[in-house]
Short mmCIF file of C-alpha atoms in Angstrom, two decimals:
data_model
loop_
_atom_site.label_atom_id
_atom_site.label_comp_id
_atom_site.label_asym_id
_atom_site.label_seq_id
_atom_site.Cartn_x
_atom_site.Cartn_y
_atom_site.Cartn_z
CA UNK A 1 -7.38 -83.76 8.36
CA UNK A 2 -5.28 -81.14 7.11
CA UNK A 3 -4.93 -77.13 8.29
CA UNK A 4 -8.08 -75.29 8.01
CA UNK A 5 -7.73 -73.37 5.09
CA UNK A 6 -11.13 -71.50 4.99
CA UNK A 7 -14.36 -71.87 6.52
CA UNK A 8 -17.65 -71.55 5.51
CA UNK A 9 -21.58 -72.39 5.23
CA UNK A 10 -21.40 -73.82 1.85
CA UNK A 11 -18.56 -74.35 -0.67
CA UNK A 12 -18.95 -75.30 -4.81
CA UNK A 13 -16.61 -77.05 -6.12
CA UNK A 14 -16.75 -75.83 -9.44
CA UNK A 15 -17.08 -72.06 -11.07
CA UNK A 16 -19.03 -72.77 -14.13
CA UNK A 17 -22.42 -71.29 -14.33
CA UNK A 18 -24.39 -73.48 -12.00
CA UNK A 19 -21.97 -72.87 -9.32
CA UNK A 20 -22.11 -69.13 -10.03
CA UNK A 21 -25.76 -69.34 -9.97
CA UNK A 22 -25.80 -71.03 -7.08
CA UNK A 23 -24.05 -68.62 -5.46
CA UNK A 24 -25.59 -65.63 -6.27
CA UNK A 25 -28.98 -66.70 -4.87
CA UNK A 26 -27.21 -68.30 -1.53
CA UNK A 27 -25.77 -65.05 -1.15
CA UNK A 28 -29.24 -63.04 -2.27
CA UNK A 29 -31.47 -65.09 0.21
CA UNK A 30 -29.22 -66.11 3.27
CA UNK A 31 -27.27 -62.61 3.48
CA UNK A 32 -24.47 -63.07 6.21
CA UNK A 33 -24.01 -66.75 5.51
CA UNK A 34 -20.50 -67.75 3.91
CA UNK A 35 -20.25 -69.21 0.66
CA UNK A 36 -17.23 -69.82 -1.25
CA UNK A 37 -16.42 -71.17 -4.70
CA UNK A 38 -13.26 -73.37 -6.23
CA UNK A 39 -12.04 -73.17 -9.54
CA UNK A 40 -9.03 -74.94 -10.12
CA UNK A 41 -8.88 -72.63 -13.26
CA UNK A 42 -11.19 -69.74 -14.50
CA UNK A 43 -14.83 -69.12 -13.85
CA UNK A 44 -17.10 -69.94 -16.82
CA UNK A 45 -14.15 -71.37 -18.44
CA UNK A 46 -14.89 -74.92 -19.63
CA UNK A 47 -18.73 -76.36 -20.60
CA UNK A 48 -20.22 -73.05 -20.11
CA UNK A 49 -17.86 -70.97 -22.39
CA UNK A 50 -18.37 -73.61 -25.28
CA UNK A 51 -22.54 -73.74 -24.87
CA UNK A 52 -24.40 -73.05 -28.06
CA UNK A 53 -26.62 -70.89 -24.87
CA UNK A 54 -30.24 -71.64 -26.39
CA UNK A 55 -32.41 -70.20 -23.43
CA UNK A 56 -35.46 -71.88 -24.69
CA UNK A 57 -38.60 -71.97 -21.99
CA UNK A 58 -41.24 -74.46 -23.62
CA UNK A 59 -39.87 -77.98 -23.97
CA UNK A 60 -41.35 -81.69 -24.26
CA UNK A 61 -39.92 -82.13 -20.86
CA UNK A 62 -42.12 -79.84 -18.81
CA UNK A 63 -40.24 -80.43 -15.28
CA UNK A 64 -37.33 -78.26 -17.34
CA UNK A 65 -40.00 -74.99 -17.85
CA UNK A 66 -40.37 -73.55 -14.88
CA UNK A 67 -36.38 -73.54 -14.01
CA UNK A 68 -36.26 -72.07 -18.07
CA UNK A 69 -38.55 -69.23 -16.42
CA UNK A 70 -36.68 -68.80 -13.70
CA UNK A 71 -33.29 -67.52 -15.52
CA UNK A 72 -35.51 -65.01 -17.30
CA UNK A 73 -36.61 -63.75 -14.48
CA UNK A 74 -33.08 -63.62 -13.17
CA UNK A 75 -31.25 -61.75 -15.81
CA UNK A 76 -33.44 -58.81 -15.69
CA UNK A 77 -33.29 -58.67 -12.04
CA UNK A 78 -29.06 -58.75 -12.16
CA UNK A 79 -28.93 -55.86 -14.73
CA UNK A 80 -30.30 -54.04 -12.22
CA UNK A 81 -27.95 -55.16 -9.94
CA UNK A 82 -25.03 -54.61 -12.05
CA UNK A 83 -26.43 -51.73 -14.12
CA UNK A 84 -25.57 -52.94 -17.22
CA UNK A 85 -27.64 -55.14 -20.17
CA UNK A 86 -26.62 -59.01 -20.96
CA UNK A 87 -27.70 -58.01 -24.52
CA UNK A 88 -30.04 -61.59 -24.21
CA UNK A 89 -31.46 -61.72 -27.67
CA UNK A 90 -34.96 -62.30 -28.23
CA UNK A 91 -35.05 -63.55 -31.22
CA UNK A 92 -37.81 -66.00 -30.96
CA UNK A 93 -38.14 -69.77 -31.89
CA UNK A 94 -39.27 -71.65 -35.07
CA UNK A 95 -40.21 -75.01 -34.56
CA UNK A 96 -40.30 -76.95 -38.23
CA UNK A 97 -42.14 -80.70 -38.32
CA UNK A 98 -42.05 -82.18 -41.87
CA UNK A 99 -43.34 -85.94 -40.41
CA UNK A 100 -46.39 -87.14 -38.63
CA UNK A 101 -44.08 -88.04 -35.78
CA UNK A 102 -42.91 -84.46 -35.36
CA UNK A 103 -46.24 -83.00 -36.05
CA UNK A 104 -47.92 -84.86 -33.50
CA UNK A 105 -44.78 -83.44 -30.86
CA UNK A 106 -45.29 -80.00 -32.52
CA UNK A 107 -49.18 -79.94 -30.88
CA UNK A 108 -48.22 -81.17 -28.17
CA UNK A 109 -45.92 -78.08 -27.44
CA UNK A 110 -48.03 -75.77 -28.41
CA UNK A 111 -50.48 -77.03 -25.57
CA UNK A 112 -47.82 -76.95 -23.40
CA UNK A 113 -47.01 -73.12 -24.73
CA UNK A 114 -50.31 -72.32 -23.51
CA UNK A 115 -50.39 -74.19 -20.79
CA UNK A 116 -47.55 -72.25 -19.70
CA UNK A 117 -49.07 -68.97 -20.57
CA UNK A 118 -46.39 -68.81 -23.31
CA UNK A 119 -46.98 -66.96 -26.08
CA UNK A 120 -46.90 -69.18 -29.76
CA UNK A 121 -48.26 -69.22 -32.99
CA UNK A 122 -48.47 -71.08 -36.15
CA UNK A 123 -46.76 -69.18 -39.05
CA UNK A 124 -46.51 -70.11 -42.93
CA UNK A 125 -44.05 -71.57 -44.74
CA UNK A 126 -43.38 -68.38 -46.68
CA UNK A 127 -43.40 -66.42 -43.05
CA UNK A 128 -40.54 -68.70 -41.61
CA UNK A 129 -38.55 -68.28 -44.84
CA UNK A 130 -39.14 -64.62 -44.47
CA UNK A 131 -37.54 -64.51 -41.35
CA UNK A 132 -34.70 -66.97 -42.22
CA UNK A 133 -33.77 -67.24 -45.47
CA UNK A 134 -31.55 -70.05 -45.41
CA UNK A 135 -34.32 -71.84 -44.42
CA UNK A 136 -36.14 -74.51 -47.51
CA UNK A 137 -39.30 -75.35 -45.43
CA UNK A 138 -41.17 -76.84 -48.90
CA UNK A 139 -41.14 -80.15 -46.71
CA UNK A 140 -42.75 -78.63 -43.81
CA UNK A 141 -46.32 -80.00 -42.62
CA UNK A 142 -46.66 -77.02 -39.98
CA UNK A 143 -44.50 -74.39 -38.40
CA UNK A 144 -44.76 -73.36 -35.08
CA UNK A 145 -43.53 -69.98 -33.74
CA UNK A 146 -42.61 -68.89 -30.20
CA UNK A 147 -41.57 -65.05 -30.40
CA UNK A 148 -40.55 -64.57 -26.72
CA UNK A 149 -37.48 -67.54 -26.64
CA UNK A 150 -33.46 -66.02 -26.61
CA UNK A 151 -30.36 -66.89 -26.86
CA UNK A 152 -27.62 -65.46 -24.86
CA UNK A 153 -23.78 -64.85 -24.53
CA UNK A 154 -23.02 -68.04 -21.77
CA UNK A 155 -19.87 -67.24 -20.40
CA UNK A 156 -21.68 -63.50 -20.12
CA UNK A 157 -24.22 -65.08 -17.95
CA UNK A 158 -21.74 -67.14 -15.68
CA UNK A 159 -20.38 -63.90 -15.14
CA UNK A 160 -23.27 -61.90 -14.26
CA UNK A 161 -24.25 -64.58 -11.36
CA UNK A 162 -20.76 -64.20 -9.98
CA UNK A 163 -19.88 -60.37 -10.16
CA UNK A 164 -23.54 -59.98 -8.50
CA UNK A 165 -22.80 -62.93 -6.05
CA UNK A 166 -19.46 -61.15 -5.07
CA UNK A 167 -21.26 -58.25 -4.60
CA UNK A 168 -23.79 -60.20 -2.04
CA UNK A 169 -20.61 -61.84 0.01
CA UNK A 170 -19.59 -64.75 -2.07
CA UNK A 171 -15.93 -65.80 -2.00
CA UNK A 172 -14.60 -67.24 -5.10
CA UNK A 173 -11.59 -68.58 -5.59
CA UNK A 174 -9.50 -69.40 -8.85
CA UNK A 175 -6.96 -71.12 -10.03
CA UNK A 176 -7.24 -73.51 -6.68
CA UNK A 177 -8.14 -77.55 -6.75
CA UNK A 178 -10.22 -79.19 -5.18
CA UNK A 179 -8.84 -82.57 -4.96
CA UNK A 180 -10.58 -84.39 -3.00
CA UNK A 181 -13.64 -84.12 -0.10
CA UNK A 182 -13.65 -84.56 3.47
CA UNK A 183 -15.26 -87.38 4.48
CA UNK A 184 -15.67 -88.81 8.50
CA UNK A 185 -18.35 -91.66 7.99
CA UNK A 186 -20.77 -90.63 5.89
CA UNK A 187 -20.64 -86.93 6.33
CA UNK A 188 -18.93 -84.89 4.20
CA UNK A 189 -17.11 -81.99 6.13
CA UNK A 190 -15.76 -80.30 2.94
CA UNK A 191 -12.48 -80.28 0.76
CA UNK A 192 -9.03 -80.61 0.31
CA UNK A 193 -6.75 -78.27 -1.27
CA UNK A 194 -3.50 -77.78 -1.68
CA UNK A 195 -3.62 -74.58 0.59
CA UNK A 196 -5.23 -76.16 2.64
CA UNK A 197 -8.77 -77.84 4.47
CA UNK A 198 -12.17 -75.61 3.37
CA UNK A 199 -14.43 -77.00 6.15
CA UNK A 200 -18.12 -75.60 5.11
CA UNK A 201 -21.82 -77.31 6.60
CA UNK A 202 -22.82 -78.24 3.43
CA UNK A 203 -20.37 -79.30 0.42
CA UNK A 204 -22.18 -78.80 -3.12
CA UNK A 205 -20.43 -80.42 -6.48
CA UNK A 206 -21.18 -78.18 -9.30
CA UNK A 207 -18.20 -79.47 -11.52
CA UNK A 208 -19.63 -80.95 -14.66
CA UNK A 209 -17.34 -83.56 -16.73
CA UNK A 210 -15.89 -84.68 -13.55
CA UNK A 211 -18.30 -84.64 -11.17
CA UNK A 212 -18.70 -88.54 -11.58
CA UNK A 213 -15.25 -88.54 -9.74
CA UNK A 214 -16.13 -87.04 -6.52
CA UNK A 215 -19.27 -88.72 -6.66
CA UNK A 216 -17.44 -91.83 -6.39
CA UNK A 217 -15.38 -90.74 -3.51
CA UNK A 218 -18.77 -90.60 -1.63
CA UNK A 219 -19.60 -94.09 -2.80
CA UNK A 220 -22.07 -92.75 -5.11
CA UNK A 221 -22.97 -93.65 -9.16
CA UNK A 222 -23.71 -90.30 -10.00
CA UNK A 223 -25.53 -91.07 -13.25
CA UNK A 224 -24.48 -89.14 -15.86
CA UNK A 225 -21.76 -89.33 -18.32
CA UNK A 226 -19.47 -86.47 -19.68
CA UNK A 227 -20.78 -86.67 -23.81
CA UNK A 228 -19.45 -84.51 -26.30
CA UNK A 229 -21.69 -81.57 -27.43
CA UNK A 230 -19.95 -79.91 -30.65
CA UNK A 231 -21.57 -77.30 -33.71
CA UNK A 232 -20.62 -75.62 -36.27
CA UNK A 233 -20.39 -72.01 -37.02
CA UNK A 234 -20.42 -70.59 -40.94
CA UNK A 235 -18.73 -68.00 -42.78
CA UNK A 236 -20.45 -64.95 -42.97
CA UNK A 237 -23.61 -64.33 -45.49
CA UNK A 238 -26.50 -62.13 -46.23
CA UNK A 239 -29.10 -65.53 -45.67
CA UNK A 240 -28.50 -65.26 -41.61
CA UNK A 241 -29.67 -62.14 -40.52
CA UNK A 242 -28.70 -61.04 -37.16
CA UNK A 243 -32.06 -60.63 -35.85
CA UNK A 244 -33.10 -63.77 -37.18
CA UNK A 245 -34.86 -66.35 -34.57
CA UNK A 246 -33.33 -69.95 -33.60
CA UNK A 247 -34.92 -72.70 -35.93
CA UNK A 248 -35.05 -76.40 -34.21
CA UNK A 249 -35.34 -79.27 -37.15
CA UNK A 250 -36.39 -82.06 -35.00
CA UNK A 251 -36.80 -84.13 -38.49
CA UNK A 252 -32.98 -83.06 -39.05
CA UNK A 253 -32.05 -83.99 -34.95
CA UNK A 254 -31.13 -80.37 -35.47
CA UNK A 255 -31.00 -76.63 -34.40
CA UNK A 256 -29.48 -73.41 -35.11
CA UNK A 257 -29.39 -69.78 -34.39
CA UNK A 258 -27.56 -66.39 -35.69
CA UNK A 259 -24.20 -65.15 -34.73
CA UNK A 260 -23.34 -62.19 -35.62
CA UNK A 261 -24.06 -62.67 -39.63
CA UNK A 262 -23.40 -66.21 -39.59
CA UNK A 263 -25.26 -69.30 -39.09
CA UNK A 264 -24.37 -71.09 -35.57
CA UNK A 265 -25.36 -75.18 -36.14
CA UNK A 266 -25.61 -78.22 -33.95
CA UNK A 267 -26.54 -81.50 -35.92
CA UNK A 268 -26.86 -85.30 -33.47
CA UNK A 269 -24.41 -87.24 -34.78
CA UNK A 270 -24.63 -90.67 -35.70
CA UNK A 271 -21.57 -91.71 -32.83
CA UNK A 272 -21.90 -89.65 -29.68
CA UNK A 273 -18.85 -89.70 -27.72
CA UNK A 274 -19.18 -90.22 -24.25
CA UNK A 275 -15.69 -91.06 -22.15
CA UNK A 276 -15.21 -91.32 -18.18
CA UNK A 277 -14.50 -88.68 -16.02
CA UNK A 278 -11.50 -90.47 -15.25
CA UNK A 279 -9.42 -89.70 -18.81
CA UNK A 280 -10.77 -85.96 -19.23
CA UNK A 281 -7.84 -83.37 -18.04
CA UNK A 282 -8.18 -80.93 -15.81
CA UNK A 283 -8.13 -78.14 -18.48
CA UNK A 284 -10.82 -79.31 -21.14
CA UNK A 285 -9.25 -77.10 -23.37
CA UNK A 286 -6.47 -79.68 -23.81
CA UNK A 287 -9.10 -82.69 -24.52
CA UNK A 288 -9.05 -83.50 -28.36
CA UNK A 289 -12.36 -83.64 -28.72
CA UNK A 290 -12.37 -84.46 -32.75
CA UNK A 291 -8.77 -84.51 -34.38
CA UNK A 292 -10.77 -83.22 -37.47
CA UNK A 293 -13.29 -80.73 -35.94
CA UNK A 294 -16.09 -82.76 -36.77
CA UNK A 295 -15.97 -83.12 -40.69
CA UNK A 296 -16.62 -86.68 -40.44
CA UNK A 297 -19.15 -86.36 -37.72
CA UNK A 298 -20.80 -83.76 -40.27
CA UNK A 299 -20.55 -85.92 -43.40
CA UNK A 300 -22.41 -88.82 -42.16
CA UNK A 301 -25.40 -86.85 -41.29
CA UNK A 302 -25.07 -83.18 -43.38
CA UNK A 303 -28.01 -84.87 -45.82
CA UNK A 304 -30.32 -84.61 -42.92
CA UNK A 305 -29.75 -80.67 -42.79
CA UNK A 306 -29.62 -80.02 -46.14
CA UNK A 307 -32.93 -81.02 -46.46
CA UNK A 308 -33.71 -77.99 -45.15
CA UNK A 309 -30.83 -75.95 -45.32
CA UNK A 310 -29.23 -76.99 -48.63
CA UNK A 311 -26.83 -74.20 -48.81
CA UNK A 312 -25.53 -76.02 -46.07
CA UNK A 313 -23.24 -77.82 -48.93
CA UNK A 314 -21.51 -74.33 -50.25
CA UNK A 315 -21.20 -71.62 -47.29
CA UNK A 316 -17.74 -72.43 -45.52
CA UNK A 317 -17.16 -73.53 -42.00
CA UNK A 318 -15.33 -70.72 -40.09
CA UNK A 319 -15.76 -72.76 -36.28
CA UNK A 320 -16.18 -75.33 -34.75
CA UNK A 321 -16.70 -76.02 -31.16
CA UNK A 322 -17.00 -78.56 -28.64
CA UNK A 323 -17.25 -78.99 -24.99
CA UNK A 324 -18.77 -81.51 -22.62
CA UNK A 325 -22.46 -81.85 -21.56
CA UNK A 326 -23.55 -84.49 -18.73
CA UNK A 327 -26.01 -87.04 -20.71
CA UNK A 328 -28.16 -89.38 -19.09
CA UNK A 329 -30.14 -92.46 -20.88
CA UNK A 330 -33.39 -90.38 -20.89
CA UNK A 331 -32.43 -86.91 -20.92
CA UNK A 332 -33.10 -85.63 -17.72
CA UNK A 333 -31.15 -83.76 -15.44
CA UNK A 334 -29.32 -85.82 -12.73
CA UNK A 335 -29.27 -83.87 -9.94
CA UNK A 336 -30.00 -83.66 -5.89
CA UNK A 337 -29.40 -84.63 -2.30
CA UNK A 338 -26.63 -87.25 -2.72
CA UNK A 339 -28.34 -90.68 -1.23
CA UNK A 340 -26.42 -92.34 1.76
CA UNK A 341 -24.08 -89.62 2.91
CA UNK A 342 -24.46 -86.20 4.39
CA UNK A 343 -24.07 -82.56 3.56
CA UNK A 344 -23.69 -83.41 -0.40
CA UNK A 345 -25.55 -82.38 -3.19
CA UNK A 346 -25.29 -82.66 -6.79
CA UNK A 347 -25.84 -80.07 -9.23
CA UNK A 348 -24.89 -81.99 -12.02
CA UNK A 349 -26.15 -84.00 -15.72
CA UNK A 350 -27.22 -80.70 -17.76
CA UNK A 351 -28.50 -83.14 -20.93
CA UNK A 352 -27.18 -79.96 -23.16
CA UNK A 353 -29.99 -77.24 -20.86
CA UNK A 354 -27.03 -76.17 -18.30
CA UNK A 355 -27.66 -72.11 -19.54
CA UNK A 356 -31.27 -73.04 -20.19
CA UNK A 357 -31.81 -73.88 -16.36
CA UNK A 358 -28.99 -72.21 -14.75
CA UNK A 359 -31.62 -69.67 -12.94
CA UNK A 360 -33.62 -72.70 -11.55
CA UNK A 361 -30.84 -74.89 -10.94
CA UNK A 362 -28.87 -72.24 -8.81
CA UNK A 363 -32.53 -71.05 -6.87
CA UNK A 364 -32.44 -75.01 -6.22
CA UNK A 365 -29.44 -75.99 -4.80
CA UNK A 366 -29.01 -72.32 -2.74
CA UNK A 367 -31.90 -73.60 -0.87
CA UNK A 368 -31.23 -77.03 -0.41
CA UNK A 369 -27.76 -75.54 0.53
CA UNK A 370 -29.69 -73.43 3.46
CA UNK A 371 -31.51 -76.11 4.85
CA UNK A 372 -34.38 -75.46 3.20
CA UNK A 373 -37.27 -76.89 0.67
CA UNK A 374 -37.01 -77.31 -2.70
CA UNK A 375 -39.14 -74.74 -4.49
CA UNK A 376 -38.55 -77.01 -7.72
CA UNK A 377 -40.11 -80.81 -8.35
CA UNK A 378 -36.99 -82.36 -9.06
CA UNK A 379 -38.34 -86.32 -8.72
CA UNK A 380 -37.37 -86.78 -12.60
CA UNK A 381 -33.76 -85.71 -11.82
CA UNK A 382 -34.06 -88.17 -9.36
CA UNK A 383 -30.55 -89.20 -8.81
CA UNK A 384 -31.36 -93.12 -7.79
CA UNK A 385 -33.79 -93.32 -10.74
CA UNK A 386 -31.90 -95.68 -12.93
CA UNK A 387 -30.58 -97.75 -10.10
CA UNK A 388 -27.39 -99.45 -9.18
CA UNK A 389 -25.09 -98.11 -12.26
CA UNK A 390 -21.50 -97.94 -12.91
CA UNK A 391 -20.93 -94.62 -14.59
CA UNK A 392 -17.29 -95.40 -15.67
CA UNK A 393 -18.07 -98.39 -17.32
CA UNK A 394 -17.90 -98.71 -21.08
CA UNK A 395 -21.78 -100.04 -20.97
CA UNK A 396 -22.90 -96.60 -19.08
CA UNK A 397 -20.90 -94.61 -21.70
CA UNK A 398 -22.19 -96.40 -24.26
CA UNK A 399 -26.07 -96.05 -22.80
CA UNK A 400 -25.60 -92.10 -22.43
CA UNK A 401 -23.61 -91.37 -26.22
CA UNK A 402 -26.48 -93.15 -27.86
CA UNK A 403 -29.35 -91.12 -26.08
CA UNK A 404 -27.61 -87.98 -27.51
CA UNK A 405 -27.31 -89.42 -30.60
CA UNK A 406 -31.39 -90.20 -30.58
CA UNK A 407 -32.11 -86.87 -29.20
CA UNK A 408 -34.46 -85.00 -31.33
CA UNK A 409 -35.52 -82.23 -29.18
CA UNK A 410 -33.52 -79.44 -28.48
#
């Protein structure tokens, strides 16, 4: 073992927004307890900053809801903290089926709406054009509408969790590595640094693409695989209102929301790119994550969009963006009480939700962290679910790119 550098209850390796999160309500429900989070570069810097930030509650997956509900619940309560509004924008959701397929998953979420106490509606076609204009819904067999759903600024939200977690106690700390844990037996007893030893009681790995590595150095398959999210944002136009709500096109495998006048797009491609955690540097920003932005990416499937967004062939590409999101064969979160070692957990596999959940995930893991229970049923996150897999071989990649590339939900 090396010096002590620090000391504490509970360190995060990783300052994105689940380890923010998780550190805001550590520090909210176990006041005087010591937390302290690693960044070996900025907070909020890598898959957070580069989320497309769709805060949407009612999902096919209903063991995602309640942790959707959750980070509602938690952004009103921190601009009362801080004082100041996260401008969330409730803009609402419209949900488009134009098969039998998607019509049937359509009900099926409006029960769950209800069942949810959520409110949701069916509007007409004329209605949804109404409210986006860029949208063609001739092909649509019904349209569902949930007014309450937002979107949200995601490296704003990271931040809110951490100015109000520094403001409870936490300790974080950027531009430091942590490069590798502790480990006597099967108990982890924290991490290494280049400054030094952080001994803490319980050692929680909120670091996204390369979480799979430290994982590892516990002798466990964390499964998940980092998988490239990407979108699109347009040139400016009068069709995307500001105010107008995010439209999901499960038919297209697609969504989209405003930005600011423009139209902000995410489209499944036909390829998903997963890669180990083992070739991704430690600054995403230098990963070249499509030497051509995604044109090709966007050819082979931009007749799926345009079937209801055919201007989609004329309005101009301003952005485009891509970061990494942890994908799992059946899109659930993989995340927990590492199996077989000690003092580990896993906050980890975000399937594309991360900002969705955030307010669950961090409630989650800050009791865990405290010895407590789970207020969450987290037994389809299950981290042992798939069992024995290698998640840096090209057969686990390969698994996890193609159930992004099948995803139809959003």
């Amino acid at each position: 073992m090396n010096k002590q550098f620090k000391k504490a209850d509970v360190v995060i390796i990783g300052g994105g927004v689940f380890g923010c999160a998780i550190a805001y309500y550590y520090t909210r429900n176990n006041p005087g307890q010591k937390i302290i989070v690693l960044d070996r570069n900025e907070l909020c810097n890598a898959a957070t900053s580069h989320a497309a930030a769709l805060v949407t509650k009612i999902r096919a997956k209903k063991s995602f809801i309640p942790l959707s509900l959750e980070t509602y619940q938690v952004v009103a309560e921190m601009e009362k903290i801080l004082g100041e509004s996260m401008d969330m924008k409730f803009c609402g959701v419209i949900h488009l089926a134009a098969s039998e397929a998607r019509l049937a998953e359509l009900k099926e979420l409006m029960a769950i709406a209800e069942e949810f106490n959520q409110a949701a509606h069916y509007i007409s076609p004329e209605e949804a054009h109404q409210m986006s204009p860029w949208l063609k819904t001739d092909e649509a067999l019904s349209i569902g509408y949930m007014p309450d759903e937002a979107y949200c600024d995601p490296y704003l939200l990271g931040t809110f969790f951490s100015r109000c977690a520094k403001l409870q106690g936490a300790e974080f700390i950027q531009g430091l590595e942590a490069t590798n844990l502790i480990m006597e037996g099967n108990d982890v007893l924290g991490v290494h640094t280049k400054e030094g030893d952080i001994i803490a009681g319980t050692t929680i790995v909120a670091s996204g693409a390369w979480a799979p590595k430290f994982a590892r150095e516990a002798g466990v398959s964390l499964p998940m695989a980092p998988t490239r999210s990407q979108y699109w944002i347009t040139e400016k136009n009068a069709i995307f209102p500001v105010n107008s709500p995010i439209v999901l096109l499960p038919d297209a495998q697609a969504y989209a929301r405003p930005e600011g006048g423009s139209l902000l797009f995410g489209i499944r491609e036909r390829n998903s790119l997963s890669v180990s955690a083992d070739v991704i540097p430690s600054d995403v920003n230098d990963f070249s994550f499509s030497p051509d932005k995604g044109v090709q990416d966007l050819s082979e499937v931009i007749d799926r969009l345009a079937r209801f967004f055919p201007k989609v062939y004329d309005i101009g590409m301003k952005y485009y963006v891509a970061g990494f999101s942890g994908y799992t064969p059946d899109n659930n979160l993989s995340m927990g009480i590492a199996p077989g070692v000690n003092h580990l957990l896993m906050a980890t596999g975000c399937v594309g939700a991360g900002i969705s959940v955030s307010g669950g995930v961090g409630l989650a893991f800050a009791e865990l962290a405290a010895g407590k229970e789970n207020p969450y049923d987290f037994s389809a996150f299950d981290l042992q679910r798939f069992g024995e897999v290698d998640p840096f071989s090209p057969e686990w990649l390969e698994r996890c790119a193609r159930a992004r590339s099948t995803k139809v939900s959003g």
